[in-house]
């Protein structure tokens, strides 16, 4: 199987703090990988390095064989990398539908010249994006709140909007940063189902999550991180059962 | 009558300036107060090209607008790549620098101003025709800004203002958008400057100082930032009010300070009583109704 995302020898330090220490990681199409580890292990930092929030010191990141490291954040996204954020980062002044409509990989409406010279083309693309957004909202059971400002939703719904917005990219690789933190009830089921469906479509998915049950139910594999290093990779049940890792996790 | 036509021209130019400035500081959230310097660049470039190189005035005006747009991109590009905050500093520096250059270079007429700027339209169509041109230009500017703000570009600007990191994470190029919007707004200011120059046929650097920046900022803020009609109302009010009190029979020694007092007093009153401006912007971004109907396939 050709991996979608390939990370090799990734290093990053902020002064004396090492957040990534020679990380090697591959993500394969159709597979959901859970990233687990204690707070400060470097899980979110790894997402930030992959998506380009800050540059890496050394190492390579490849998406479908193409180098991502060194590219600006928006370039990486336009090559088919999508992510969500631990702290949501929705656009509060936009409705749920408009939050999604900013998300497609190609967005002609952000070019003034294009708007002036090819208004029909932009309109056609907008219409397509709207149909796609409505479909994603349907899948995430958010159709009823499409016109509501994102800021007015419950926390669980906002988490779903974050994931729905990321789905608009039709990404090859999807990074979900704590999609379940603070989410209960119905949103839990929907989240599981949506992520599963996305993976079945051939997307490589990586999830950072502290909710062990969620990881166990959802992920094909787990990766255990500690102090910026990948310590183990394997079935989630095995990682949870490993007394050495449990000790690191709970810091006893 | 001439007086009213000239007042209409001044109001029209202010509407275009305030409206395009609103696009930059309001919709795009770019903190710059150097709008008058792009107005100046448009005025000087157009005036010099027409006067010294004999370019037809409409072509010279277009060059003035393009020069203002290019200059603004040159200021915005390096500062926005670092951080948005640097734009304010860079733009003030640029404004002071350009005005200082204008004052000290002989080709621009120095501090005394540039004279004998070729006239346009007035000799054939009269001042009324020129006023109509300026008002049409102002209306077009307001319409364009409305289109931009309430279409897909405005949606993207709104998202960018809310959270630039998340915006970039979706694949949108925030720096490119900011530079484009800044250049577009500054180009409008440049064209307004050119229209000013070929009507009054005389420009001096002191018309484009920081005081003018403050006046423009007041028009946008008092009128209502991030609204279509706010800057229009602000521009009309702040151009017309100081003129209106000249009708009151007062000695010039009192009139000048009275205008200043009115100006600052207005800002203070608004700051306390209505900080959102005369027209308040809604919390949420609103697509144009016709536009969203079209993308839904209803029209």
Short mmCIF file of C-alpha atoms in Angstrom, two decimals:
data_model
loop_
_atom_site.label_atom_id
_atom_site.label_comp_id
_atom_site.label_asym_id
_atom_site.label_seq_id
_atom_site.Cartn_x
_atom_site.Cartn_y
_atom_site.Cartn_z
CA UNK A 1 0.00 0.00 0.00
CA UNK A 2 1.39 3.40 -0.94
CA UNK A 3 1.22 5.67 2.08
CA UNK A 4 -0.64 8.98 1.80
CA UNK A 5 1.45 10.82 4.36
CA UNK A 6 5.09 9.99 5.03
CA UNK A 7 7.05 11.69 7.76
CA UNK A 8 10.75 10.97 8.17
CA UNK A 9 13.20 12.23 10.77
CA UNK A 10 11.06 15.20 11.80
CA UNK A 11 12.69 17.45 14.42
CA UNK A 12 11.44 20.58 16.12
CA UNK A 13 12.57 22.35 19.24
CA UNK A 14 11.54 25.63 20.84
CA UNK A 15 14.65 26.67 22.73
CA UNK A 16 15.25 23.84 25.16
CA UNK A 17 11.86 22.22 24.66
CA UNK A 18 11.82 19.35 22.20
CA UNK A 19 8.41 18.86 20.61
CA UNK A 20 9.46 16.51 17.81
CA UNK A 21 12.50 14.27 18.06
CA UNK A 22 13.20 12.24 14.95
CA UNK A 23 9.59 11.35 14.24
CA UNK A 24 8.93 8.75 11.55
CA UNK A 25 5.29 8.15 10.77
CA UNK A 26 3.28 6.90 7.81
CA UNK A 27 -0.47 7.19 7.32
CA UNK A 28 -2.16 4.87 4.87
CA UNK A 29 -5.30 5.35 2.80
CA UNK A 30 -8.49 4.12 4.39
CA UNK A 31 -6.91 3.73 7.82
CA UNK A 32 -7.67 5.65 11.01
CA UNK A 33 -4.68 6.07 13.29
CA UNK A 34 -5.10 7.25 16.86
CA UNK A 35 -2.33 9.38 18.32
CA UNK A 36 -2.15 8.88 22.07
CA UNK A 37 0.15 10.05 24.80
CA UNK A 38 0.17 12.28 27.86
CA UNK A 39 -0.21 16.06 27.70
CA UNK A 40 2.94 17.63 26.30
CA UNK A 41 3.92 14.51 24.35
CA UNK A 42 3.93 16.56 21.14
CA UNK A 43 0.73 15.30 19.51
CA UNK A 44 -0.78 18.67 18.64
CA UNK A 45 2.70 19.99 17.80
CA UNK A 46 3.04 17.17 15.29
CA UNK A 47 -0.25 18.28 13.68
CA UNK A 48 1.04 21.84 13.63
CA UNK A 49 4.25 20.74 11.95
CA UNK A 50 2.40 18.70 9.34
CA UNK A 51 -0.07 21.46 8.55
CA UNK A 52 2.58 24.18 8.59
CA UNK A 53 1.54 26.33 11.56
CA UNK A 54 5.26 26.48 12.29
CA UNK A 55 8.20 25.13 10.27
CA UNK A 56 10.17 22.03 11.22
CA UNK A 57 13.90 22.14 12.00
CA UNK A 58 14.74 18.98 10.06
CA UNK A 59 13.10 16.02 8.37
CA UNK A 60 10.66 15.58 5.53
CA UNK A 61 6.87 15.46 5.21
CA UNK A 62 5.40 14.03 2.02
CA UNK A 63 1.78 13.97 0.91
CA UNK A 64 1.25 11.53 -1.95
CA UNK A 65 4.96 11.76 -2.61
CA UNK A 66 4.99 15.56 -2.75
CA UNK A 67 7.12 17.48 -0.25
CA UNK A 68 5.05 19.59 2.16
CA UNK A 69 7.81 20.82 4.47
CA UNK A 70 8.86 24.31 3.52
CA UNK A 71 5.48 25.14 1.99
CA UNK A 72 3.19 27.79 3.45
CA UNK A 73 0.18 26.57 5.37
CA UNK A 74 -2.36 27.42 2.68
CA UNK A 75 -0.31 25.59 0.04
CA UNK A 76 -0.32 22.42 2.10
CA UNK A 77 -4.08 22.58 2.49
CA UNK A 78 -4.56 23.15 -1.22
CA UNK A 79 -2.58 19.96 -1.91
CA UNK A 80 -5.14 17.95 0.04
CA UNK A 81 -4.33 18.18 3.72
CA UNK A 82 -7.16 19.09 6.10
CA UNK A 83 -7.21 19.46 9.86
CA UNK A 84 -9.39 20.48 12.75
CA UNK A 85 -8.34 22.39 15.84
CA UNK A 86 -8.36 21.52 19.51
CA UNK A 87 -9.85 24.93 20.27
CA UNK A 88 -12.28 24.84 17.33
CA UNK A 89 -11.24 27.99 15.48
CA UNK A 90 -14.60 28.35 13.74
CA UNK A 91 -15.51 31.65 12.12
CA UNK A 92 -18.02 33.11 14.59
CA UNK A 93 -19.27 35.84 12.26
CA UNK A 94 -20.27 33.31 9.60
CA UNK A 95 -23.24 30.96 9.56
CA UNK A 96 -22.58 27.23 9.74
CA UNK A 97 -23.12 26.94 6.00
CA UNK A 98 -20.73 29.82 5.27
CA UNK A 99 -18.12 28.29 7.58
CA UNK A 100 -18.18 25.27 5.31
CA UNK A 101 -18.25 27.33 2.14
CA UNK A 102 -14.85 28.87 2.94
CA UNK A 103 -13.41 25.36 3.11
CA UNK A 104 -13.11 23.85 -0.40
CA UNK A 105 -9.66 23.22 -1.78
CA UNK A 106 -10.37 25.51 -4.71
CA UNK A 107 -12.11 28.79 -3.94
CA UNK A 108 -12.28 31.11 -6.89
CA UNK A 109 -14.09 33.82 -4.95
CA UNK A 110 -10.93 34.95 -3.15
CA UNK A 111 -9.44 36.47 -6.28
CA UNK A 112 -10.59 39.97 -7.17
CA UNK A 113 -9.52 39.73 -10.81
CA UNK A 114 -11.29 36.42 -11.23
CA UNK A 115 -14.45 37.94 -9.76
CA UNK A 116 -14.25 40.82 -12.21
CA UNK A 117 -13.39 38.83 -15.33
CA UNK A 118 -15.24 35.56 -14.78
CA UNK A 119 -18.25 36.19 -12.54
CA UNK A 120 -20.19 33.32 -14.15
CA UNK A 121 -17.37 30.89 -13.44
CA UNK A 122 -17.16 31.98 -9.81
CA UNK A 123 -20.93 31.70 -9.47
CA UNK A 124 -20.91 28.19 -10.91
CA UNK A 125 -18.19 27.16 -8.51
CA UNK A 126 -20.06 28.72 -5.59
CA UNK A 127 -23.17 26.80 -6.55
CA UNK A 128 -21.16 23.57 -6.60
CA UNK A 129 -19.61 24.38 -3.24
CA UNK A 130 -23.01 25.11 -1.77
CA UNK A 131 -24.36 21.74 -2.92
CA UNK A 132 -21.32 20.01 -1.47
CA UNK A 133 -21.67 21.92 1.82
CA UNK A 134 -25.34 20.98 2.10
CA UNK A 135 -24.42 17.37 1.53
CA UNK A 136 -21.72 17.47 4.23
CA UNK A 137 -24.17 19.15 6.63
CA UNK A 138 -26.63 16.38 5.92
CA UNK A 139 -24.02 13.76 6.75
CA UNK A 140 -23.06 15.48 9.97
CA UNK A 141 -26.76 16.06 10.89
CA UNK A 142 -26.23 19.81 10.91
CA UNK A 143 -28.70 20.74 8.15
CA UNK A 144 -31.11 22.16 10.70
CA UNK A 145 -28.60 24.75 11.89
CA UNK A 146 -27.11 25.66 8.48
CA UNK A 147 -28.20 29.29 8.76
CA UNK A 148 -27.28 29.70 12.45
CA UNK A 149 -24.14 31.69 13.30
CA UNK A 150 -21.46 29.18 14.29
CA UNK A 151 -20.97 30.97 17.60
CA UNK A 152 -24.56 30.20 18.70
CA UNK A 153 -24.28 26.39 18.56
CA UNK A 154 -23.72 23.96 21.42
CA UNK A 155 -20.14 22.88 21.95
CA UNK A 156 -20.75 19.40 20.55
CA UNK A 157 -22.30 20.87 17.41
CA UNK A 158 -19.39 23.28 17.04
CA UNK A 159 -16.99 20.33 17.13
CA UNK A 160 -19.01 18.72 14.34
CA UNK A 161 -18.91 21.95 12.32
CA UNK A 162 -15.11 21.93 12.66
CA UNK A 163 -14.97 18.43 11.22
CA UNK A 164 -17.57 19.24 8.54
CA UNK A 165 -15.55 22.29 7.47
CA UNK A 166 -12.43 20.12 7.18
CA UNK A 167 -14.36 17.63 5.03
CA UNK A 168 -14.99 20.37 2.45
CA UNK A 169 -11.35 20.04 1.37
CA UNK A 170 -11.96 16.52 0.01
CA UNK A 171 -8.60 15.92 1.55
CA UNK A 172 -6.26 12.98 1.03
CA UNK A 173 -5.21 13.22 4.64
CA UNK A 174 -7.37 14.41 7.54
CA UNK A 175 -5.96 15.35 10.94
CA UNK A 176 -8.48 15.57 13.79
CA UNK A 177 -7.27 17.29 16.96
CA UNK A 178 -9.34 16.14 19.93
CA UNK A 179 -12.66 15.88 18.10
CA UNK A 180 -14.35 14.38 21.16
CA UNK A 181 -13.18 16.67 23.97
CA UNK A 182 -16.36 17.95 25.58
CA UNK A 183 -18.65 16.05 23.20
CA UNK A 184 -21.40 13.80 24.52
CA UNK A 185 -24.49 11.94 23.43
CA UNK A 186 -25.62 12.04 19.85
CA UNK A 187 -22.63 13.94 18.55
CA UNK A 188 -20.42 11.05 19.72
CA UNK A 189 -22.19 8.55 17.45
CA UNK A 190 -22.26 10.95 14.52
CA UNK A 191 -18.56 11.70 14.88
CA UNK A 192 -17.66 7.99 14.90
CA UNK A 193 -19.79 7.32 11.87
CA UNK A 194 -18.56 10.30 9.86
CA UNK A 195 -14.89 9.58 10.48
CA UNK A 196 -15.42 5.94 9.54
CA UNK A 197 -17.14 6.90 6.29
CA UNK A 198 -14.37 9.33 5.41
CA UNK A 199 -11.73 6.66 5.92
CA UNK A 200 -13.71 4.18 3.85
CA UNK A 201 -13.49 6.69 1.02
CA UNK A 202 -9.72 6.14 0.99
CA UNK A 203 -8.64 9.07 3.14
CA UNK A 204 -5.79 8.67 5.61
CA UNK A 205 -7.08 9.84 9.00
CA UNK A 206 -5.12 10.63 12.14
CA UNK A 207 -6.88 11.43 15.41
CA UNK A 208 -5.44 12.98 18.58
CA UNK A 209 -7.76 12.09 21.41
CA UNK A 210 -7.72 11.58 25.16
CA UNK A 211 -11.00 9.69 25.10
CA UNK A 212 -9.61 6.14 25.06
CA UNK A 213 -12.98 4.52 24.37
CA UNK A 214 -13.40 6.68 21.28
CA UNK A 215 -9.94 5.73 20.04
CA UNK A 216 -10.55 2.05 20.72
CA UNK A 217 -13.90 2.05 18.92
CA UNK A 218 -12.71 4.05 15.94
CA UNK A 219 -9.07 3.48 15.18
CA UNK A 220 -7.45 0.71 13.22
CA UNK A 221 -4.16 1.41 14.92
CA UNK A 222 -2.65 3.46 17.70
CA UNK A 223 0.59 5.41 17.89
CA UNK A 224 1.98 6.23 21.31
CA UNK A 225 3.96 9.44 21.65
CA UNK A 226 6.05 10.66 24.55
CA UNK A 227 8.40 13.64 24.79
CA UNK A 228 8.35 14.30 21.05
CA UNK A 229 9.09 10.68 20.14
CA UNK A 230 7.00 7.88 18.69
CA UNK A 231 7.45 5.06 21.23
CA UNK A 232 5.12 2.40 19.91
CA UNK A 233 2.67 1.61 17.15
CA UNK A 234 0.13 -1.20 17.06
CA UNK A 235 -3.44 -2.23 17.85
CA UNK A 236 -4.98 0.23 20.32
CA UNK A 237 -5.93 -2.54 22.74
CA UNK A 238 -2.28 -3.65 22.93
CA UNK A 239 -1.03 -0.11 23.57
CA UNK A 240 -3.57 0.40 26.34
CA UNK A 241 -2.60 -2.94 27.89
CA UNK A 242 1.12 -2.20 27.84
CA UNK A 243 2.05 -1.41 31.47
CA UNK A 244 5.15 0.54 30.40
CA UNK A 245 3.07 2.94 28.28
CA UNK A 246 0.29 3.20 30.87
CA UNK A 247 2.89 4.29 33.38
CA UNK A 248 4.20 6.99 31.05
CA UNK A 249 0.65 8.09 30.30
CA UNK A 250 -0.39 8.52 33.91
CA UNK A 251 3.05 9.56 35.08
CA UNK A 252 3.10 7.30 38.11
CA UNK B 1 -24.30 77.44 -8.47
CA UNK B 2 -20.57 76.91 -9.07
CA UNK B 3 -20.16 76.67 -5.35
CA UNK B 4 -22.75 73.89 -5.08
CA UNK B 5 -21.20 71.97 -7.99
CA UNK B 6 -17.79 72.15 -6.38
CA UNK B 7 -19.32 71.01 -3.09
CA UNK B 8 -20.96 68.08 -4.92
CA UNK B 9 -17.58 67.14 -6.39
CA UNK B 10 -15.91 67.31 -2.98
CA UNK B 11 -18.65 65.15 -1.48
CA UNK B 12 -18.43 62.65 -4.33
CA UNK B 13 -14.67 62.32 -3.91
CA UNK B 14 -15.05 61.94 -0.14
CA UNK B 15 -17.67 59.23 -0.62
CA UNK B 16 -15.31 57.29 -2.90
CA UNK B 17 -12.43 57.75 -0.46
CA UNK B 18 -14.42 56.80 2.64
CA UNK B 19 -16.04 53.84 0.94
CA UNK B 20 -12.74 52.42 -0.32
CA UNK B 21 -11.11 53.12 3.05
CA UNK B 22 -13.93 51.18 4.71
CA UNK B 23 -13.08 48.20 2.51
CA UNK B 24 -9.49 48.30 3.79
CA UNK B 25 -9.90 49.02 7.49
CA UNK B 26 -13.42 47.71 7.93
CA UNK B 27 -14.04 44.64 5.81
CA UNK B 28 -10.42 43.53 5.45
CA UNK B 29 -9.43 44.67 8.95
CA UNK B 30 -6.17 46.16 7.68
CA UNK B 31 -5.02 48.88 10.03
CA UNK B 32 -3.61 51.62 7.85
CA UNK B 33 -4.34 55.31 7.99
CA UNK B 34 -2.33 56.23 4.91
CA UNK B 35 -5.28 56.40 2.54
CA UNK B 36 -4.63 60.10 1.69
CA UNK B 37 -1.13 59.35 0.43
CA UNK B 38 -2.56 57.07 -2.27
CA UNK B 39 -5.01 59.85 -3.07
CA UNK B 40 -1.93 62.09 -3.40
CA UNK B 41 -0.05 59.62 -5.60
CA UNK B 42 -3.02 59.40 -7.96
CA UNK B 43 -3.31 63.18 -8.09
CA UNK B 44 0.38 63.88 -8.67
CA UNK B 45 1.08 61.04 -11.12
CA UNK B 46 -1.93 61.88 -13.25
CA UNK B 47 -1.26 65.63 -13.14
CA UNK B 48 2.41 65.26 -14.08
CA UNK B 49 1.79 62.74 -16.87
CA UNK B 50 -0.85 64.97 -18.42
CA UNK B 51 0.98 68.25 -17.89
CA UNK B 52 4.61 67.34 -18.62
CA UNK B 53 4.31 64.34 -20.93
CA UNK B 54 1.13 65.39 -22.68
CA UNK B 55 -0.75 62.16 -21.98
CA UNK B 56 -4.52 62.36 -22.59
CA UNK B 57 -6.15 63.08 -19.23
CA UNK B 58 -8.26 59.89 -18.98
CA UNK B 59 -5.16 57.78 -19.65
CA UNK B 60 -3.15 59.83 -17.14
CA UNK B 61 -5.91 59.29 -14.55
CA UNK B 62 -5.79 55.55 -15.11
CA UNK B 63 -1.99 55.62 -14.67
CA UNK B 64 -2.46 57.58 -11.45
CA UNK B 65 -4.82 54.93 -10.11
CA UNK B 66 -2.47 52.12 -11.13
CA UNK B 67 0.50 53.91 -9.56
CA UNK B 68 -1.41 54.24 -6.27
CA UNK B 69 -2.37 50.55 -6.39
CA UNK B 70 1.21 49.49 -7.14
CA UNK B 71 2.62 51.71 -4.39
CA UNK B 72 0.17 50.29 -1.86
CA UNK B 73 1.10 46.72 -2.81
CA UNK B 74 4.75 47.62 -2.36
CA UNK B 75 4.01 48.89 1.16
CA UNK B 76 1.69 46.03 2.10
CA UNK B 77 3.59 43.04 0.79
CA UNK B 78 6.66 43.17 3.06
CA UNK B 79 4.78 44.35 6.15
CA UNK B 80 1.93 41.85 5.85
CA UNK B 81 4.31 38.95 5.44
CA UNK B 82 5.63 39.73 8.90
CA UNK B 83 2.44 40.68 10.72
CA UNK B 84 -0.58 42.86 10.13
CA UNK B 85 0.53 45.28 12.85
CA UNK B 86 3.51 46.36 10.80
CA UNK B 87 1.23 47.70 8.11
CA UNK B 88 0.18 50.62 10.32
CA UNK B 89 3.79 51.58 10.98
CA UNK B 90 4.87 51.03 7.37
CA UNK B 91 1.91 53.00 6.02
CA UNK B 92 2.50 56.00 8.30
CA UNK B 93 6.19 55.95 7.39
CA UNK B 94 5.29 55.76 3.73
CA UNK B 95 2.82 58.64 4.01
CA UNK B 96 5.33 60.91 5.76
CA UNK B 97 8.12 59.87 3.39
CA UNK B 98 6.18 60.44 0.18
CA UNK B 99 4.85 63.81 1.35
CA UNK B 100 8.36 64.86 2.37
CA UNK B 101 9.63 63.81 -1.06
CA UNK B 102 6.86 65.76 -2.80
CA UNK B 103 7.76 68.85 -0.77
CA UNK B 104 11.43 68.65 -1.71
CA UNK B 105 11.47 67.58 -5.33
CA UNK B 106 11.26 70.27 -7.99
CA UNK B 107 9.22 68.24 -10.49
CA UNK B 108 6.26 68.09 -8.08
CA UNK B 109 6.35 71.80 -7.47
CA UNK B 110 7.65 71.35 -3.91
CA UNK B 111 5.79 72.60 -0.87
CA UNK B 112 4.21 75.37 -2.93
CA UNK B 113 2.19 72.85 -4.89
CA UNK B 114 1.71 71.75 -8.44
CA UNK B 115 0.03 74.27 -10.73
CA UNK B 116 -1.26 74.43 -14.31
CA UNK B 117 -2.69 70.93 -14.21
CA UNK B 118 -4.55 70.33 -17.49
CA UNK B 119 -8.30 70.60 -17.15
CA UNK B 120 -10.61 67.84 -18.21
CA UNK B 121 -14.22 67.79 -19.37
CA UNK B 122 -15.00 71.19 -17.80
CA UNK B 123 -14.09 73.18 -20.96
CA UNK B 124 -16.41 71.04 -23.15
CA UNK B 125 -19.11 69.78 -20.80
CA UNK B 126 -19.04 72.36 -18.06
CA UNK B 127 -18.62 71.87 -14.35
CA UNK B 128 -21.94 70.06 -14.13
CA UNK B 129 -20.65 67.30 -16.39
CA UNK B 130 -17.57 66.92 -14.21
CA UNK B 131 -19.73 66.69 -11.11
CA UNK B 132 -21.81 64.01 -12.82
CA UNK B 133 -18.63 62.08 -13.64
CA UNK B 134 -17.43 62.27 -10.04
CA UNK B 135 -20.80 61.23 -8.65
CA UNK B 136 -20.96 58.31 -11.09
CA UNK B 137 -17.48 57.30 -9.96
CA UNK B 138 -18.52 57.52 -6.31
CA UNK B 139 -21.65 55.46 -6.97
CA UNK B 140 -19.62 52.86 -8.83
CA UNK B 141 -17.18 52.66 -5.92
CA UNK B 142 -19.98 52.13 -3.41
CA UNK B 143 -21.56 49.50 -5.62
CA UNK B 144 -18.26 47.67 -6.18
CA UNK B 145 -17.52 47.67 -2.46
CA UNK B 146 -20.98 46.31 -1.75
CA UNK B 147 -20.46 43.56 -4.31
CA UNK B 148 -17.08 42.64 -2.90
CA UNK B 149 -18.21 42.73 0.72
CA UNK B 150 -21.31 40.61 0.27
CA UNK B 151 -20.09 38.04 -2.24
CA UNK B 152 -17.64 35.14 -1.89
CA UNK B 153 -14.78 37.58 -1.41
CA UNK B 154 -16.50 39.23 1.53
CA UNK B 155 -17.24 35.86 3.07
CA UNK B 156 -13.55 35.01 2.83
CA UNK B 157 -12.57 38.41 4.29
CA UNK B 158 -14.95 37.85 7.18
CA UNK B 159 -13.43 34.43 7.87
CA UNK B 160 -9.94 35.87 7.62
CA UNK B 161 -10.76 38.58 10.17
CA UNK B 162 -12.24 35.99 12.52
CA UNK B 163 -9.30 33.58 12.50
CA UNK B 164 -6.42 33.92 10.10
CA UNK B 165 -4.72 30.64 11.09
CA UNK B 166 -7.84 28.57 10.54
CA UNK B 167 -8.39 30.48 7.30
CA UNK B 168 -4.91 29.58 6.02
CA UNK B 169 -5.46 26.01 7.24
CA UNK B 170 -8.33 25.72 4.78
CA UNK B 171 -6.05 26.62 1.89
CA UNK B 172 -6.84 30.32 1.61
CA UNK B 173 -3.98 32.72 0.98
CA UNK B 174 -4.56 35.50 3.49
CA UNK B 175 -1.55 37.61 2.51
CA UNK B 176 -2.54 37.62 -1.17
CA UNK B 177 -6.08 38.65 -0.28
CA UNK B 178 -4.93 41.47 1.97
CA UNK B 179 -2.52 42.83 -0.61
CA UNK B 180 -5.20 42.64 -3.31
CA UNK B 181 -7.83 44.41 -1.21
CA UNK B 182 -5.34 47.06 -0.12
CA UNK B 183 -4.25 47.64 -3.71
CA UNK B 184 -7.84 47.82 -4.94
CA UNK B 185 -8.91 50.31 -2.26
CA UNK B 186 -5.77 52.39 -2.82
CA UNK B 187 -6.33 52.34 -6.57
CA UNK B 188 -9.78 53.84 -6.01
CA UNK B 189 -8.17 56.51 -3.83
CA UNK B 190 -5.65 57.17 -6.61
CA UNK B 191 -8.41 57.64 -9.16
CA UNK B 192 -10.20 59.99 -6.76
CA UNK B 193 -6.96 61.96 -6.46
CA UNK B 194 -6.65 62.20 -10.24
CA UNK B 195 -10.25 63.43 -10.50
CA UNK B 196 -9.48 66.04 -7.85
CA UNK B 197 -6.32 67.22 -9.59
CA UNK B 198 -7.85 67.76 -13.02
CA UNK B 199 -10.79 69.69 -11.60
CA UNK B 200 -9.07 72.03 -9.17
CA UNK B 201 -5.93 72.07 -11.35
CA UNK B 202 -3.79 72.72 -8.30
CA UNK B 203 -2.56 70.37 -5.58
CA UNK B 204 -0.32 70.90 -2.58
CA UNK B 205 1.25 68.26 -0.34
CA UNK B 206 -0.41 69.62 2.78
CA UNK B 207 -3.82 68.45 1.54
CA UNK B 208 -2.73 64.87 2.08
CA UNK B 209 -1.32 65.09 5.61
CA UNK B 210 -2.29 63.04 8.66
CA UNK B 211 -5.15 65.51 9.31
CA UNK B 212 -6.79 64.21 6.16
CA UNK B 213 -6.27 60.67 7.47
CA UNK B 214 -8.12 61.65 10.63
CA UNK B 215 -10.98 63.16 8.61
CA UNK B 216 -11.37 59.99 6.54
CA UNK B 217 -11.22 57.78 9.60
CA UNK B 218 -13.92 59.93 11.20
CA UNK B 219 -16.16 59.62 8.14
CA UNK B 220 -15.94 55.82 8.25
CA UNK B 221 -16.26 55.47 12.02
CA UNK B 222 -19.00 58.06 12.55
CA UNK B 223 -20.91 56.76 9.53
CA UNK B 224 -20.57 53.12 10.49
CA UNK B 225 -17.62 50.89 9.78
CA UNK B 226 -18.24 47.67 7.78
CA UNK B 227 -21.51 48.91 6.33
CA UNK B 228 -22.28 49.98 2.77
CA UNK B 229 -24.01 53.25 3.58
CA UNK B 230 -22.15 54.28 6.73
CA UNK B 231 -19.09 55.76 5.00
CA UNK B 232 -21.38 57.44 2.44
CA UNK B 233 -23.37 59.12 5.18
CA UNK B 234 -20.20 59.98 7.09
CA UNK B 235 -18.61 61.53 4.01
CA UNK B 236 -21.66 63.62 3.13
CA UNK B 237 -22.08 64.80 6.70
CA UNK B 238 -18.47 65.71 7.32
CA UNK B 239 -18.07 67.45 3.96
CA UNK B 240 -21.37 69.32 4.11
CA UNK B 241 -21.45 70.35 7.78
CA UNK B 242 -18.32 72.53 7.77
CA UNK B 243 -19.61 74.15 4.57
CA UNK B 244 -23.05 74.71 6.05
CA UNK B 245 -21.75 76.77 8.93
CA UNK B 246 -19.97 79.09 6.49
CA UNK B 247 -23.48 80.30 5.58
CA UNK B 248 -23.87 81.55 9.13
CA UNK B 249 -22.67 85.12 9.11
CA UNK B 250 -19.60 84.84 11.29
CA UNK B 251 -16.15 86.42 11.01
CA UNK B 252 -13.49 84.07 9.58
CA UNK B 253 -11.54 84.28 12.83
CA UNK B 254 -14.33 82.40 14.58
CA UNK B 255 -15.43 80.26 11.66
CA UNK B 256 -12.17 78.27 11.34
CA UNK B 257 -11.95 77.20 14.98
CA UNK B 258 -15.71 76.54 15.00
CA UNK B 259 -15.33 74.04 12.20
CA UNK B 260 -12.55 72.27 14.07
CA UNK B 261 -14.63 72.25 17.21
CA UNK B 262 -17.59 70.76 15.39
CA UNK B 263 -15.42 68.11 13.86
CA UNK B 264 -13.81 66.88 17.06
CA UNK B 265 -17.01 67.43 19.03
CA UNK B 266 -18.84 65.10 16.68
CA UNK B 267 -16.27 62.37 17.22
CA UNK B 268 -16.52 62.76 20.99
CA UNK B 269 -20.32 62.68 20.96
CA UNK B 270 -20.32 59.53 18.84
CA UNK B 271 -17.67 57.88 20.97
CA UNK B 272 -19.92 58.20 23.99
CA UNK B 273 -23.43 57.91 22.57
CA UNK B 274 -23.13 55.72 19.51
CA UNK B 275 -19.78 53.96 19.18
CA UNK B 276 -21.07 51.71 16.37
CA UNK B 277 -21.61 54.77 14.16
CA UNK B 278 -24.78 56.10 12.57
CA UNK B 279 -25.36 52.82 10.77
CA UNK B 280 -24.50 49.76 12.82
CA UNK B 281 -22.97 46.70 11.21
CA UNK B 282 -24.60 43.38 12.05
CA UNK B 283 -22.65 40.80 14.03
CA UNK B 284 -22.85 38.24 11.26
CA UNK B 285 -21.73 38.37 7.65
CA UNK B 286 -24.67 38.65 5.26
CA UNK B 287 -24.51 37.47 1.68
CA UNK B 288 -26.25 39.62 -0.92
CA UNK B 289 -29.79 38.25 -1.26
CA UNK B 290 -29.79 38.13 -5.03
CA UNK B 291 -26.39 36.51 -5.04
CA UNK B 292 -27.23 33.72 -2.63
CA UNK B 293 -30.46 33.06 -4.52
CA UNK B 294 -28.46 32.61 -7.71
CA UNK B 295 -26.07 30.09 -6.19
CA UNK B 296 -29.04 28.17 -4.86
CA UNK B 297 -30.39 28.00 -8.37
CA UNK B 298 -33.51 29.98 -7.55
CA UNK B 299 -32.98 32.74 -10.06
#
